[in-house]
């Protein structure tokens, strides 16, 4: 058979299959549209159709249908289609099924920019807001690309870089919200992704902005087809990959920024629908783009319909973005779990440090802890002056001491606990970028505590570490079940972490959308605050931390053998499976204890072991001592800085630790790439 015959023969079957898929998808879209209109209006189908054809609204139900139900349907179709189109475009460009505006960091950058605009320029027109959102998205994506590099776009490095950027941008946004609570009240519903409309203004504003999607459909298919041949193959056929990638990326970011400006963050559509399109037979670039666009419109319509139904059952409105995340997170695991394998070990690497810990390092870390404790106890922010800085130091009174020492103990113990959890995970998985916040351990504890507060009632501090441990243990079981088939590949574990983080954000945004005092209490706890820890809780926290630290030291030999390989461990008489399970339970206990008392702490578990390694602690025993000291220094400094930086206002230690640790972590990764 000739080459021409080979290419031509499958064409009829391919187009017949594609036609069937499109007809089925259009039918489902039409049914979803009718169902959505039925849920949002009491009018009959004939009455709705007459209004659509131009009959003037007369009754209240007519007005509600024309100015609320119809704009919501149109907006859901537009936003769902565009987010799916962008997700398909990004995944085809990078050949990475986990890439989307969410995992690339674009959504978090646009969200941070719009939070800042809402605080400092609240009267800015939507056109100006969209440009700020575009700037935030571009900044985040440039940062992610700088970290991952071109070679890391097709694997886990870009996902890890995107998660790090997402956590950092989220911490900065949280700081802005906490400092400007009254100016950000209206952001909560919008941040959860809200499609509720009262007129056609947002549709009229968004429609010309999203017309860029037509340009993407026209120019993208041929470059995407050539990119499948690789850079060399595309260059041999006259395609300069660099400029076309920049153009496609900028068009994608413009679409994302415009959609987020209009309806808030609805991110999972762009991650899931391209995977569904490929699983249903979409093969060519144009086919995948068009079919993803159609599925995105259908998917957002269906999830928004479910949100409308749930709002009738619940006492509060369920935002559309929350419904998308609650459905999308499990769906993501289902569709992508088989595509990740043990070969996904490609990961970012941090710079190498000293060969061994110097004597100065062993003295420097404890000295830094002592200095920070003295600062926390004796420093008086309102008495500080650059001419006479010593005046700001005085021994605290009994009252001041009783207020400050629980905060210091809590911050120090949180640093120890998260450092131990990160160190053990990195040794167990043999992945230098494993940490409780990346793999979902902290996310599970947070989810359990927030869910307990929302659905059972009471303060989040009343839930306690046992509820948090149940959440972490649930994540552990999920990791073990999903990871066993893939031999505990990092991709599966990171996928679970992404999904659980999205679930937590969805639940938290649902709570924050109420705008109640409970919302601010939860967001204050989520930022990692030491404010409300009592004397008894601090002592109890310290006792638990000492116990967990002692258990970690006792398992030092296990960590050494397991990090060398299961075969080495078994040759030395260690039951590797049983030891791994015990160590994972120890990680859950560390995360649960810290999260229950202080809230989720990001980057400390990731960064503290690396800093200890940079200082020369390459073996387990030096790391077990030095990494907790580094964690203590980071948390104590964050707590002190949050206290004095904007005095008399205060910033939570967890938020400052995420900003400082995330910035330094990204600097280390970017420095290695630049070199």
Short mmCIF file of C-alpha atoms in Angstrom, two decimals, residues 36 40 63-76 79 190 193-206 259 261-264 266 304 317 320:
data_model
loop_
_atom_site.label_atom_id
_atom_site.label_comp_id
_atom_site.label_asym_id
_atom_site.label_seq_id
_atom_site.Cartn_x
_atom_site.Cartn_y
_atom_site.Cartn_z
CA UNK A 36 -30.40 25.08 33.21
CA UNK A 40 -33.56 29.16 36.81
CA UNK A 63 -37.93 40.00 33.66
CA UNK A 64 -36.11 37.42 35.77
CA UNK A 65 -35.75 35.14 32.78
CA UNK A 66 -34.51 37.85 30.39
CA UNK A 67 -32.14 39.64 32.75
CA UNK A 68 -30.98 36.83 35.06
CA UNK A 69 -31.46 33.34 33.65
CA UNK A 70 -30.49 34.04 30.02
CA UNK A 71 -27.34 36.08 30.78
CA UNK A 72 -26.20 33.37 33.21
CA UNK A 73 -26.60 30.67 30.55
CA UNK A 74 -24.72 32.70 27.94
CA UNK A 75 -21.94 33.53 30.39
CA UNK A 76 -21.59 29.87 31.42
CA UNK A 79 -16.54 31.04 30.02
CA UNK A 190 -16.44 36.57 43.14
CA UNK A 193 -16.43 31.81 40.71
CA UNK A 194 -19.90 33.31 40.51
CA UNK A 195 -22.07 33.27 37.38
CA UNK A 196 -25.06 35.05 38.92
CA UNK A 197 -26.22 37.95 36.72
CA UNK A 198 -28.77 40.75 36.98
CA UNK A 199 -28.40 42.20 33.46
CA UNK A 200 -26.50 41.77 30.21
CA UNK A 201 -23.61 44.12 31.06
CA UNK A 202 -20.98 41.45 31.75
CA UNK A 203 -21.98 39.47 28.68
CA UNK A 204 -21.70 42.58 26.53
CA UNK A 205 -18.33 43.39 28.08
CA UNK A 206 -16.93 39.88 27.81
CA UNK A 259 -12.89 35.46 32.05
CA UNK A 261 -12.31 39.55 35.58
CA UNK A 262 -15.93 38.81 34.69
CA UNK A 263 -16.84 35.78 36.81
CA UNK A 264 -13.93 35.02 39.13
CA UNK A 266 -13.34 28.84 37.62
CA UNK A 304 -23.68 25.39 37.26
CA UNK A 317 -25.65 30.04 47.68
CA UNK A 320 -20.29 27.85 40.41
#
